[in-house]
Amino acid sequence: MTSDLHIVWHRQDLRLTDQPAVHAAANHKILPIYILDDAAAGDWALGGAQRWWLHWSLTRLAADYTALGAELMFARGDAVDILSSLAERHGAAALHATRHFEPYARRQEAALTAAAPCPVHLHASGYLREPGAVTTGSGTPFKVFTPYWRACQSLGAPGAPLPAPKQLSGTRNVSTERLDEWQLLPAKPDWAAGIAQMWTPGEAGAHAQLAHFGPERAQLYGTDRDLPEKPGTSQLSPHLHFGEVSARQVWHSLGNRMEIEAAEPFIRQLGWRDFSVSLITHAPDLPEAAWSPKFRNFPWRDDAAALKRWQRGQTGYPIVDAGMRQLWQTGWMHNRVRMIVASFLCKHLLLHWRHGEDWFWDTLVDADLANNAAGWQWVAGSGADASPYFRIFNPIAQAQKFDPQGQYIRRFVPELADLPTKFIHAPWTAPQNTLTSCEVVLGKTYPHPMVDHSAARSRALGAYEQIKAA
Ligand code: FAD
């Protein structure tokens, strides 16, 4: 027998405002559920930093539901089986979810639609424009960002966000697992202290961060976005990834039409987010395989020791080490520095971009299958609309340009903090007496550069020569 029960399946949409699945179910009896289904995600099951985030985001979502009169249910296992039997058991009238575009998420949606004993409604996700909404004149997906973005802009403002429900009617007699049984938080050692200091997961945390960024900073984004020591970017990425805020909520928070126009360089980044997800929809193997076929035979090196030094921020290049340590300590890294450390891994060390992608996957609180794969392939030169391979970032020149006073380096590489600005970007160029007076002993308190920039550059270009003609 069918009841008036509507099930809402939460995934990367952990919010109640502008949440189309919740909105559609809000006038019925509602049973919201989150299912931890690591097996479905396979190699892309959540990494450590995101498990920490998920714990707190779900804790807050559950509290928000309770305040409105419903209980969020937790379950682990095969999402399709769990949802189908839940719907069967309760005689559910419908099942709602927002669309997701990771290859495994799309497989789950297809399987659920086939297996569920009730209608399955898939609602719009948290993007400005979903994959498929913006196509070339011939109906194919864009493979180059600039024309893609022009086509998006011609569509005007995204629709207004949906309101939050004022009250919900939950259902009783639901057996739920306890979130703390899932052991999403690190125990021994508890490496999350720096992450906890920087972030407040959950919908309220997302809106506090959005308000903190605000229209004024959004308008300054074009000038400040490349300086890692400034709060020039929004730091909304984990909130956007977990769907604690939608992209159109961000857009509409930026003010009137003129203010939104002035914030175009910032909004364009939301466009890159949409572009990346449209790429992965088109090429589901984007996280595993080079978009450009000629890169599939690139002569990558194998060097576990070098990879470890990169991961630990011990390369001897201060800007690279600062970035890798920022990542480890806070679960996030500034975009400019992501590009520098990624270029260093793929080009200076000639290590496969997949090693970097995996490390980011485990350590970033904003790890996102589409953005991470597209970001790595962009830097490696193998992606759609990628930076050309022969564009090899010079880590010293990049540091001098974007961290001219070395404040960012001093913050994350404290053993160099006393060095004069003149030497902070390349400590090995400092005279011995300066190093001594600043208590820097190269090879002891801070490493010698693990590769010589010019030699590494030539080696990378030589490797590229081998595939260039292919
Ligand atoms: P802002 O500059 O304030 O931008 C606003 C939002 O736009 C971001 O929150 C993000 O959702 C989106 N965005 C910004 N830049 C990009 C971009 N280049 N591509 C796609 N979306 C973008 N971003 C992730 O969200 N997850 C990842 O796993 C990820 N991995 C990356 C790996 C590499 C090697 C590189 C070079 C970039 C990666 N990025 C990733 C993109 C970018 O670095 C981050 O989105 C950004 O640094 C997040 O900080 P923010 O929220 O302050 O961004």
Short mmCIF file of C-alpha atoms and ligand atoms in Angstrom, two decimals:
data_model
loop_
_atom_site.label_atom_id
_atom_site.label_comp_id
_atom_site.label_asym_id
_atom_site.label_seq_id
_atom_site.Cartn_x
_atom_site.Cartn_y
_atom_site.Cartn_z
CA MET A 1 0.00 0.00 0.00
CA THR A 2 1.35 3.44 -0.91
CA SER A 3 1.71 6.01 1.88
CA ASP A 4 2.35 9.74 1.64
CA LEU A 5 5.99 9.14 2.53
CA HIS A 6 8.65 10.78 0.36
CA ILE A 7 12.24 9.65 0.80
CA VAL A 8 15.02 12.21 0.24
CA TRP A 9 18.42 10.68 -0.52
CA HIS A 10 21.21 13.10 0.38
CA ARG A 11 24.63 12.84 -1.22
CA GLN A 12 26.69 15.95 -2.05
CA ASP A 13 23.78 18.26 -1.30
CA LEU A 14 23.94 18.57 2.48
CA ARG A 15 21.69 21.60 2.87
CA LEU A 16 18.02 22.46 3.35
CA THR A 17 17.84 25.79 1.52
CA ASP A 18 17.74 25.82 -2.29
CA GLN A 19 17.56 22.04 -2.06
CA PRO A 20 15.13 20.93 -4.79
CA ALA A 21 14.79 17.35 -3.48
CA VAL A 22 13.86 18.57 0.01
CA HIS A 23 11.62 21.26 -1.50
CA ALA A 24 9.70 18.64 -3.52
CA ALA A 25 9.18 16.43 -0.47
CA ALA A 26 8.54 19.16 2.10
CA ASN A 27 4.75 19.09 1.93
CA HIS A 28 4.59 15.35 2.51
CA LYS A 29 5.74 13.02 5.22
CA ILE A 30 9.49 13.03 4.73
CA LEU A 31 12.22 10.48 5.39
CA PRO A 32 15.67 11.96 4.68
CA ILE A 33 18.60 9.55 4.53
CA TYR A 34 22.37 9.62 3.98
CA ILE A 35 24.04 6.36 2.93
CA LEU A 36 27.76 5.72 3.16
CA ASP A 37 28.41 3.50 0.15
CA ASP A 38 32.18 3.22 -0.20
CA ALA A 39 31.95 0.17 -2.46
CA ALA A 40 29.97 2.06 -5.12
CA ALA A 41 32.57 4.84 -5.17
CA GLY A 42 35.36 2.24 -5.47
CA ASP A 43 38.79 3.87 -5.85
CA TRP A 44 37.12 7.23 -5.29
CA ALA A 45 35.66 6.52 -1.87
CA LEU A 46 36.12 9.62 0.31
CA GLY A 47 39.64 10.41 1.48
CA GLY A 48 40.63 11.08 5.09
CA ALA A 49 40.13 14.87 5.13
CA GLN A 50 36.70 14.60 3.57
CA ARG A 51 35.61 11.93 6.03
CA TRP A 52 36.35 14.43 8.78
CA TRP A 53 34.28 17.03 6.92
CA LEU A 54 31.42 14.61 6.26
CA HIS A 55 31.11 13.73 9.95
CA TRP A 56 30.58 17.34 10.95
CA SER A 57 28.46 18.30 7.99
CA LEU A 58 26.08 15.39 8.64
CA THR A 59 26.00 16.18 12.35
CA ARG A 60 24.80 19.68 11.54
CA LEU A 61 22.36 18.60 8.85
CA ALA A 62 20.83 16.12 11.31
CA ALA A 63 20.43 18.91 13.88
CA ASP A 64 18.80 21.17 11.28
CA TYR A 65 16.34 18.42 10.37
CA THR A 66 15.51 17.77 14.03
CA ALA A 67 14.79 21.47 14.53
CA LEU A 68 12.25 21.32 11.70
CA GLY A 69 10.50 18.14 12.88
CA ALA A 70 12.21 15.32 10.93
CA GLU A 71 15.07 12.90 11.61
CA LEU A 72 17.95 12.25 9.24
CA MET A 73 18.54 8.53 8.90
CA PHE A 74 22.02 7.02 8.47
CA ALA A 75 22.86 3.72 6.79
CA ARG A 76 25.93 2.00 5.35
CA GLY A 77 26.01 -0.34 2.38
CA ASP A 78 24.65 -0.60 -1.13
CA ALA A 79 22.63 2.58 -1.61
CA VAL A 80 20.40 1.14 -4.32
CA ASP A 81 19.45 -1.91 -2.20
CA ILE A 82 18.95 0.14 0.95
CA LEU A 83 16.74 2.74 -0.76
CA SER A 84 14.71 0.16 -2.66
CA SER A 85 13.94 -1.90 0.44
CA LEU A 86 13.26 1.22 2.51
CA ALA A 87 10.76 2.42 -0.11
CA GLU A 88 9.20 -1.05 -0.22
CA ARG A 89 8.94 -1.38 3.54
CA HIS A 90 7.30 2.02 4.00
CA GLY A 91 5.23 1.95 0.81
CA ALA A 92 6.91 5.22 -0.16
CA ALA A 93 5.12 7.40 -2.70
CA ALA A 94 8.35 8.74 -4.20
CA LEU A 95 12.09 8.95 -3.85
CA HIS A 96 13.91 12.24 -4.41
CA ALA A 97 17.57 13.06 -4.95
CA THR A 98 19.59 15.74 -6.67
CA ARG A 99 21.59 14.70 -9.72
CA HIS A 100 25.31 13.99 -9.41
CA PHE A 101 27.69 13.49 -12.26
CA GLU A 102 30.56 11.35 -10.99
CA PRO A 103 30.51 8.18 -13.11
CA TYR A 104 29.64 5.97 -10.09
CA ALA A 105 26.88 8.39 -9.03
CA ARG A 106 25.27 8.21 -12.44
CA ARG A 107 25.44 4.41 -12.37
CA GLN A 108 23.71 4.45 -8.98
CA GLU A 109 20.98 6.75 -10.28
CA ALA A 110 20.31 4.50 -13.28
CA ALA A 111 20.24 1.36 -11.09
CA LEU A 112 17.93 3.01 -8.54
CA THR A 113 15.51 4.21 -11.20
CA ALA A 114 15.30 0.63 -12.49
CA ALA A 115 15.04 -1.06 -9.07
CA ALA A 116 12.93 1.26 -6.91
CA PRO A 117 9.32 0.25 -6.25
CA CYS A 118 8.21 3.91 -6.54
CA PRO A 119 8.95 6.84 -8.88
CA VAL A 120 12.47 8.27 -8.56
CA HIS A 121 12.71 12.05 -9.08
CA LEU A 122 16.16 13.43 -9.86
CA HIS A 123 16.30 17.18 -9.32
CA ALA A 124 18.72 19.89 -10.38
CA SER A 125 22.06 19.82 -8.60
CA GLY A 126 24.07 22.68 -7.17
CA TYR A 127 25.70 23.93 -10.38
CA LEU A 128 24.98 27.15 -12.24
CA ARG A 129 24.39 25.10 -15.39
CA GLU A 130 24.24 21.32 -15.31
CA PRO A 131 26.13 19.20 -17.85
CA GLY A 132 24.17 19.07 -21.06
CA ALA A 133 22.49 22.45 -20.48
CA VAL A 134 25.10 24.36 -22.50
CA THR A 135 26.23 22.82 -25.76
CA THR A 136 27.84 23.96 -29.01
CA GLY A 137 25.69 24.91 -32.02
CA SER A 138 25.83 21.28 -33.15
CA GLY A 139 24.65 20.02 -29.75
CA THR A 140 28.00 18.56 -28.62
CA PRO A 141 29.71 19.46 -25.32
CA PHE A 142 32.26 22.30 -25.32
CA LYS A 143 35.88 21.22 -25.00
CA VAL A 144 37.32 24.74 -24.67
CA PHE A 145 36.43 26.94 -21.72
CA THR A 146 36.19 30.44 -23.26
CA PRO A 147 33.41 29.70 -25.77
CA TYR A 148 31.71 27.53 -23.14
CA TRP A 149 31.68 30.41 -20.69
CA ARG A 150 30.48 32.86 -23.34
CA ALA A 151 27.55 30.54 -24.07
CA CYS A 152 26.77 30.29 -20.33
CA GLN A 153 26.83 34.05 -19.94
CA SER A 154 24.41 34.51 -22.82
CA LEU A 155 21.83 32.59 -20.75
CA GLY A 156 21.77 35.36 -18.12
CA ALA A 157 21.33 34.93 -14.37
CA PRO A 158 20.54 31.50 -12.93
CA GLY A 159 17.09 31.08 -11.36
CA ALA A 160 16.42 32.39 -7.85
CA PRO A 161 17.23 30.00 -4.99
CA LEU A 162 14.41 28.03 -3.35
CA PRO A 163 13.46 28.87 0.23
CA ALA A 164 14.21 26.59 3.19
CA PRO A 165 11.25 24.59 4.51
CA LYS A 166 9.70 26.18 7.63
CA GLN A 167 8.56 22.92 9.10
CA LEU A 168 8.74 19.25 8.17
CA SER A 169 6.66 16.24 9.05
CA GLY A 170 9.01 13.36 9.75
CA THR A 171 8.23 9.71 10.13
CA ARG A 172 8.70 7.56 13.22
CA ASN A 173 9.79 3.95 13.62
CA VAL A 174 12.86 4.27 11.46
CA SER A 175 15.92 2.40 12.62
CA THR A 176 19.07 4.33 11.97
CA GLU A 177 22.77 3.75 12.45
CA ARG A 178 24.69 6.15 14.67
CA LEU A 179 27.04 8.52 12.92
CA ASP A 180 29.80 8.11 15.50
CA GLU A 181 29.86 4.36 14.75
CA TRP A 182 31.12 5.19 11.28
CA GLN A 183 34.47 6.36 12.68
CA LEU A 184 34.88 9.11 10.13
CA LEU A 185 37.06 11.17 12.48
CA PRO A 186 40.75 10.40 12.92
CA ALA A 187 41.62 8.99 16.33
CA LYS A 188 45.29 8.13 16.76
CA PRO A 189 46.89 10.33 15.72
CA ASP A 190 44.28 13.06 15.49
CA TRP A 191 45.71 14.96 12.51
CA ALA A 192 42.63 17.15 12.08
CA ALA A 193 43.35 19.91 14.63
CA GLY A 194 44.54 22.42 12.00
CA ILE A 195 41.60 21.55 9.77
CA ALA A 196 39.12 22.02 12.62
CA GLN A 197 40.66 25.41 13.39
CA MET A 198 40.11 26.68 9.87
CA TRP A 199 36.74 25.26 8.84
CA THR A 200 33.13 25.06 10.01
CA PRO A 201 31.42 22.35 7.96
CA GLY A 202 27.66 22.53 7.46
CA GLU A 203 25.11 24.85 5.91
CA ALA A 204 25.46 27.58 8.56
CA GLY A 205 29.26 27.46 8.19
CA ALA A 206 28.90 27.78 4.42
CA HIS A 207 26.71 30.87 4.75
CA ALA A 208 29.03 32.42 7.33
CA GLN A 209 31.92 31.94 4.88
CA LEU A 210 29.86 33.38 2.03
CA ALA A 211 28.98 36.45 4.12
CA HIS A 212 32.63 36.82 5.15
CA PHE A 213 33.70 36.83 1.51
CA GLY A 214 30.83 39.05 0.44
CA PRO A 215 30.27 41.28 -2.62
CA GLU A 216 33.20 43.57 -1.79
CA ARG A 217 35.85 40.85 -1.83
CA ALA A 218 34.17 39.24 -4.83
CA GLN A 219 34.76 42.50 -6.71
CA LEU A 220 38.43 42.58 -5.65
CA TYR A 221 38.89 38.95 -6.65
CA GLY A 222 40.50 39.79 -9.99
CA THR A 223 43.38 41.63 -8.30
CA ASP A 224 43.80 39.54 -5.13
CA ARG A 225 43.11 36.00 -6.27
CA ASP A 226 46.71 35.04 -7.04
CA LEU A 227 48.28 36.11 -3.75
CA PRO A 228 48.30 33.12 -1.40
CA GLU A 229 48.90 35.19 1.73
CA LYS A 230 45.79 37.33 1.17
CA PRO A 231 42.24 36.19 1.85
CA GLY A 232 41.57 36.99 -1.81
CA THR A 233 39.58 33.88 -2.74
CA SER A 234 36.28 32.74 -1.29
CA GLN A 235 37.37 29.48 0.40
CA LEU A 236 33.96 28.12 -0.45
CA SER A 237 35.26 25.02 -2.26
CA PRO A 238 34.52 22.36 0.42
CA HIS A 239 31.11 23.93 1.09
CA LEU A 240 30.33 23.86 -2.63
CA HIS A 241 31.63 20.33 -2.99
CA PHE A 242 29.43 18.97 -0.20
CA GLY A 243 26.51 21.05 -1.45
CA GLU A 244 26.16 23.02 1.77
CA VAL A 245 25.55 26.01 -0.46
CA SER A 246 24.54 25.97 -4.13
CA ALA A 247 26.32 27.89 -6.87
CA ARG A 248 23.23 29.94 -7.58
CA GLN A 249 22.98 30.94 -3.91
CA VAL A 250 26.55 32.18 -4.23
CA TRP A 251 25.70 34.06 -7.42
CA HIS A 252 22.61 35.74 -5.95
CA SER A 253 24.50 36.73 -2.78
CA LEU A 254 26.85 38.93 -4.78
CA GLY A 255 24.55 41.93 -4.96
CA ASN A 256 22.80 43.85 -7.72
CA ARG A 257 23.41 43.50 -11.46
CA MET A 258 26.33 45.95 -11.47
CA GLU A 259 28.01 44.30 -8.49
CA ILE A 260 27.60 40.91 -10.13
CA GLU A 261 29.16 42.23 -13.33
CA ALA A 262 32.10 43.60 -11.32
CA ALA A 263 32.56 40.16 -9.75
CA GLU A 264 32.83 38.41 -13.14
CA PRO A 265 36.38 37.05 -12.56
CA PHE A 266 35.07 35.31 -9.44
CA ILE A 267 31.89 34.00 -11.07
CA ARG A 268 34.00 32.69 -13.94
CA GLN A 269 35.56 30.25 -11.43
CA LEU A 270 32.11 28.82 -10.78
CA GLY A 271 32.01 28.48 -14.56
CA TRP A 272 35.23 26.40 -14.43
CA ARG A 273 33.53 24.19 -11.87
CA ASP A 274 30.61 23.64 -14.24
CA PHE A 275 33.01 23.10 -17.15
CA SER A 276 34.96 20.41 -15.23
CA VAL A 277 31.81 18.48 -14.37
CA SER A 278 30.67 18.66 -17.97
CA LEU A 279 34.07 17.21 -19.00
CA ILE A 280 33.75 14.24 -16.65
CA THR A 281 30.24 13.58 -17.91
CA HIS A 282 31.65 13.47 -21.42
CA ALA A 283 34.80 11.49 -20.46
CA PRO A 284 34.06 9.30 -17.40
CA ASP A 285 37.67 8.08 -17.29
CA LEU A 286 38.99 11.65 -16.81
CA PRO A 287 40.29 10.84 -13.27
CA GLU A 288 42.26 7.84 -14.55
CA ALA A 289 43.31 8.50 -18.13
CA ALA A 290 44.86 11.41 -20.01
CA TRP A 291 42.24 13.31 -22.03
CA SER A 292 44.82 13.79 -24.77
CA PRO A 293 45.73 10.29 -26.10
CA LYS A 294 49.35 11.19 -26.83
CA PHE A 295 49.99 11.63 -23.09
CA ARG A 296 49.06 8.00 -22.47
CA ASN A 297 52.61 7.03 -23.49
CA PHE A 298 54.41 9.79 -21.59
CA PRO A 299 57.71 8.54 -20.07
CA TRP A 300 56.84 9.19 -16.40
CA ARG A 301 59.46 8.25 -13.82
CA ASP A 302 59.01 5.94 -10.85
CA ASP A 303 60.52 7.42 -7.69
CA ALA A 304 58.78 6.69 -4.41
CA ALA A 305 61.35 8.66 -2.38
CA ALA A 306 60.87 11.79 -4.48
CA LEU A 307 57.09 11.48 -4.18
CA LYS A 308 57.37 11.28 -0.41
CA ARG A 309 59.52 14.42 -0.25
CA TRP A 310 56.95 16.27 -2.35
CA GLN A 311 54.06 15.03 -0.17
CA ARG A 312 55.83 16.08 3.02
CA GLY A 313 56.88 19.53 1.80
CA GLN A 314 60.61 18.71 1.82
CA THR A 315 61.57 19.54 -1.77
CA GLY A 316 63.93 22.40 -0.89
CA TYR A 317 61.81 24.86 -2.93
CA PRO A 318 60.13 27.04 -0.29
CA ILE A 319 56.94 27.89 -2.21
CA VAL A 320 56.35 24.21 -3.06
CA ASP A 321 56.99 23.16 0.54
CA ALA A 322 54.75 25.93 1.90
CA GLY A 323 51.90 24.74 -0.32
CA MET A 324 52.26 21.09 0.58
CA ARG A 325 52.39 21.94 4.28
CA GLN A 326 49.38 24.25 4.02
CA LEU A 327 47.54 21.29 2.49
CA TRP A 328 48.57 18.92 5.28
CA GLN A 329 47.81 21.37 8.06
CA THR A 330 44.54 22.88 6.84
CA GLY A 331 43.13 20.48 4.22
CA TRP A 332 43.21 23.23 1.59
CA MET A 333 45.73 24.94 -0.65
CA HIS A 334 45.56 28.22 -2.52
CA ASN A 335 44.88 27.77 -6.25
CA ARG A 336 48.05 29.54 -7.43
CA VAL A 337 50.12 27.27 -5.20
CA ARG A 338 48.18 24.17 -6.35
CA MET A 339 49.35 25.00 -9.86
CA ILE A 340 52.96 25.46 -8.72
CA VAL A 341 53.17 22.24 -6.69
CA ALA A 342 51.39 20.27 -9.42
CA SER A 343 53.74 21.57 -12.09
CA PHE A 344 56.70 20.70 -9.85
CA LEU A 345 55.49 17.11 -9.45
CA CYS A 346 54.71 16.46 -13.11
CA LYS A 347 57.52 18.43 -14.69
CA HIS A 348 60.42 18.95 -12.28
CA LEU A 349 60.07 15.45 -10.84
CA LEU A 350 58.49 13.83 -13.93
CA LEU A 351 56.08 11.88 -11.72
CA HIS A 352 52.65 10.91 -13.04
CA TRP A 353 49.88 13.42 -12.29
CA ARG A 354 47.83 10.54 -10.88
CA HIS A 355 50.15 10.43 -7.84
CA GLY A 356 49.33 14.07 -7.17
CA GLU A 357 45.65 13.53 -7.83
CA ASP A 358 45.59 10.66 -5.29
CA TRP A 359 47.41 12.66 -2.65
CA PHE A 360 45.07 15.62 -3.10
CA TRP A 361 42.13 13.21 -2.95
CA ASP A 362 43.17 12.03 0.49
CA THR A 363 44.22 15.37 1.96
CA LEU A 364 41.94 18.09 0.50
CA VAL A 365 38.70 18.92 2.25
CA ASP A 366 37.41 20.10 -1.14
CA ALA A 367 38.55 16.99 -3.11
CA ASP A 368 36.19 16.80 -6.04
CA LEU A 369 36.42 14.10 -8.69
CA ALA A 370 35.83 16.43 -11.64
CA ASN A 371 37.76 19.50 -10.41
CA ASN A 372 40.71 17.49 -9.15
CA ALA A 373 41.09 15.44 -12.32
CA ALA A 374 40.61 18.50 -14.54
CA GLY A 375 43.05 20.56 -12.40
CA TRP A 376 45.78 17.92 -12.57
CA GLN A 377 45.33 17.31 -16.26
CA TRP A 378 45.31 21.05 -16.92
CA VAL A 379 48.70 21.44 -15.24
CA ALA A 380 50.14 18.23 -16.72
CA GLY A 381 49.21 19.47 -20.19
CA SER A 382 47.14 16.37 -20.98
CA GLY A 383 43.67 17.81 -20.30
CA ALA A 384 40.97 19.50 -22.34
CA ASP A 385 41.90 23.17 -22.88
CA ALA A 386 45.04 22.51 -20.81
CA SER A 387 48.08 24.64 -20.17
CA PRO A 388 50.67 23.62 -22.81
CA TYR A 389 53.15 21.06 -21.47
CA PHE A 390 56.16 23.25 -22.25
CA ARG A 391 54.83 25.93 -19.87
CA ILE A 392 56.93 24.92 -16.89
CA PHE A 393 56.43 27.03 -13.78
CA ASN A 394 59.68 28.32 -12.33
CA PRO A 395 59.06 27.87 -8.58
CA ILE A 396 61.44 30.69 -7.68
CA ALA A 397 60.02 33.25 -10.11
CA GLN A 398 56.45 32.26 -9.17
CA ALA A 399 57.24 32.74 -5.48
CA GLN A 400 58.89 36.12 -6.11
CA LYS A 401 55.88 37.27 -8.11
CA PHE A 402 53.02 36.00 -5.96
CA ASP A 403 54.58 35.96 -2.47
CA PRO A 404 57.01 38.86 -2.90
CA GLN A 405 57.64 39.43 0.81
CA GLY A 406 57.69 35.70 1.53
CA GLN A 407 54.90 35.96 4.14
CA TYR A 408 53.19 32.81 2.95
CA ILE A 409 56.48 30.92 2.95
CA ARG A 410 57.35 32.18 6.44
CA ARG A 411 53.95 31.04 7.74
CA PHE A 412 54.19 27.47 6.50
CA VAL A 413 57.97 26.95 6.47
CA PRO A 414 58.84 28.50 9.84
CA GLU A 415 62.43 27.23 9.76
CA LEU A 416 63.08 29.87 7.07
CA ALA A 417 61.11 32.66 8.77
CA ASP A 418 64.14 34.77 9.72
CA LEU A 419 65.73 34.82 6.27
CA PRO A 420 65.83 38.23 4.58
CA THR A 421 63.22 38.61 1.84
CA LYS A 422 65.99 38.64 -0.76
CA PHE A 423 66.80 34.98 -0.02
CA ILE A 424 63.50 33.58 1.21
CA HIS A 425 62.48 32.23 -2.21
CA ALA A 426 65.80 30.44 -2.84
CA PRO A 427 67.68 29.94 0.48
CA TRP A 428 70.64 28.21 -1.19
CA THR A 429 71.57 31.57 -2.77
CA ALA A 430 72.10 33.18 0.67
CA PRO A 431 75.69 33.74 1.87
CA GLN A 432 76.83 31.35 4.57
CA ASN A 433 76.97 34.04 7.28
CA THR A 434 73.34 35.00 6.56
CA LEU A 435 72.24 31.38 6.79
CA THR A 436 74.15 30.97 10.03
CA SER A 437 72.71 34.09 11.63
CA CYS A 438 69.19 32.92 10.64
CA GLU A 439 69.87 29.44 12.03
CA VAL A 440 69.38 27.79 8.65
CA VAL A 441 71.59 24.79 7.98
CA LEU A 442 70.90 23.55 4.49
CA GLY A 443 70.62 19.78 4.40
CA LYS A 444 69.83 19.76 8.12
CA THR A 445 67.18 22.30 9.20
CA TYR A 446 65.91 22.71 5.63
CA PRO A 447 66.68 20.54 2.57
CA HIS A 448 68.87 21.43 -0.38
CA PRO A 449 66.73 21.74 -3.54
CA MET A 450 66.00 18.15 -4.60
CA VAL A 451 66.46 19.00 -8.29
CA ASP A 452 68.16 21.84 -10.10
CA HIS A 453 65.51 23.99 -11.80
CA SER A 454 67.26 24.35 -15.18
CA ALA A 455 68.32 20.70 -15.38
CA ALA A 456 64.80 19.54 -14.40
CA ARG A 457 63.26 21.85 -16.97
CA SER A 458 65.47 20.46 -19.74
CA ARG A 459 64.67 16.89 -18.67
CA ALA A 460 60.92 17.63 -18.78
CA LEU A 461 61.15 19.19 -22.21
CA GLY A 462 63.18 16.19 -23.40
CA ALA A 463 60.47 13.84 -22.15
CA TYR A 464 57.83 15.87 -23.97
CA GLU A 465 59.84 15.61 -27.22
CA GLN A 466 59.30 11.84 -27.06
CA ILE A 467 55.50 12.14 -27.33
CA LYS A 468 55.17 15.47 -29.14
CA ALA A 469 54.99 13.98 -32.60
CA ALA A 470 52.47 11.26 -31.62
P1 FAD B 1 37.68 30.59 -5.47
O1 FAD B 1 38.83 31.09 -6.23
O2 FAD B 1 37.02 31.49 -4.51
O3 FAD B 1 36.61 30.07 -6.54
C1 FAD B 1 35.22 29.89 -6.22
C2 FAD B 1 34.82 28.47 -6.51
O4 FAD B 1 34.96 28.17 -7.88
C3 FAD B 1 35.66 27.44 -5.78
O5 FAD B 1 35.22 27.25 -4.46
C4 FAD B 1 35.49 26.20 -6.66
O6 FAD B 1 34.28 25.53 -6.38
C5 FAD B 1 35.40 26.82 -8.05
N1 FAD B 1 36.72 26.83 -8.70
C6 FAD B 1 37.72 27.72 -8.52
N2 FAD B 1 38.75 27.45 -9.34
C7 FAD B 1 38.40 26.34 -10.04
C8 FAD B 1 39.04 25.57 -11.05
N3 FAD B 1 40.25 25.89 -11.54
N4 FAD B 1 38.39 24.50 -11.55
C9 FAD B 1 37.15 24.16 -11.11
N5 FAD B 1 36.49 24.86 -10.16
C10 FAD B 1 37.11 25.94 -9.63
N6 FAD B 1 38.96 22.47 -6.80
C11 FAD B 1 38.11 21.72 -6.09
O7 FAD B 1 37.02 22.19 -5.73
N7 FAD B 1 38.40 20.42 -5.75
C12 FAD B 1 39.58 19.84 -6.12
O8 FAD B 1 39.79 18.67 -5.83
C13 FAD B 1 40.51 20.63 -6.85
N8 FAD B 1 41.72 20.13 -7.20
C14 FAD B 1 42.60 20.90 -7.91
C15 FAD B 1 43.82 20.35 -8.29
C16 FAD B 1 44.74 21.12 -9.01
C17 FAD B 1 46.07 20.51 -9.41
C18 FAD B 1 44.43 22.44 -9.35
C19 FAD B 1 45.42 23.28 -10.11
C20 FAD B 1 43.22 22.98 -9.00
C21 FAD B 1 42.28 22.23 -8.27
N9 FAD B 1 41.03 22.77 -7.88
C22 FAD B 1 40.15 21.97 -7.18
C23 FAD B 1 40.61 24.10 -8.34
C24 FAD B 1 40.91 25.26 -7.38
O9 FAD B 1 42.25 25.23 -6.98
C25 FAD B 1 40.02 25.27 -6.13
O10 FAD B 1 38.66 25.15 -6.49
C26 FAD B 1 40.18 26.59 -5.36
O11 FAD B 1 41.52 26.77 -4.97
C27 FAD B 1 39.29 26.57 -4.12
O12 FAD B 1 39.48 27.72 -3.37
P2 FAD B 1 38.34 28.82 -3.26
O13 FAD B 1 37.08 28.19 -2.79
O14 FAD B 1 38.89 29.93 -2.45
O15 FAD B 1 38.16 29.23 -4.77
#
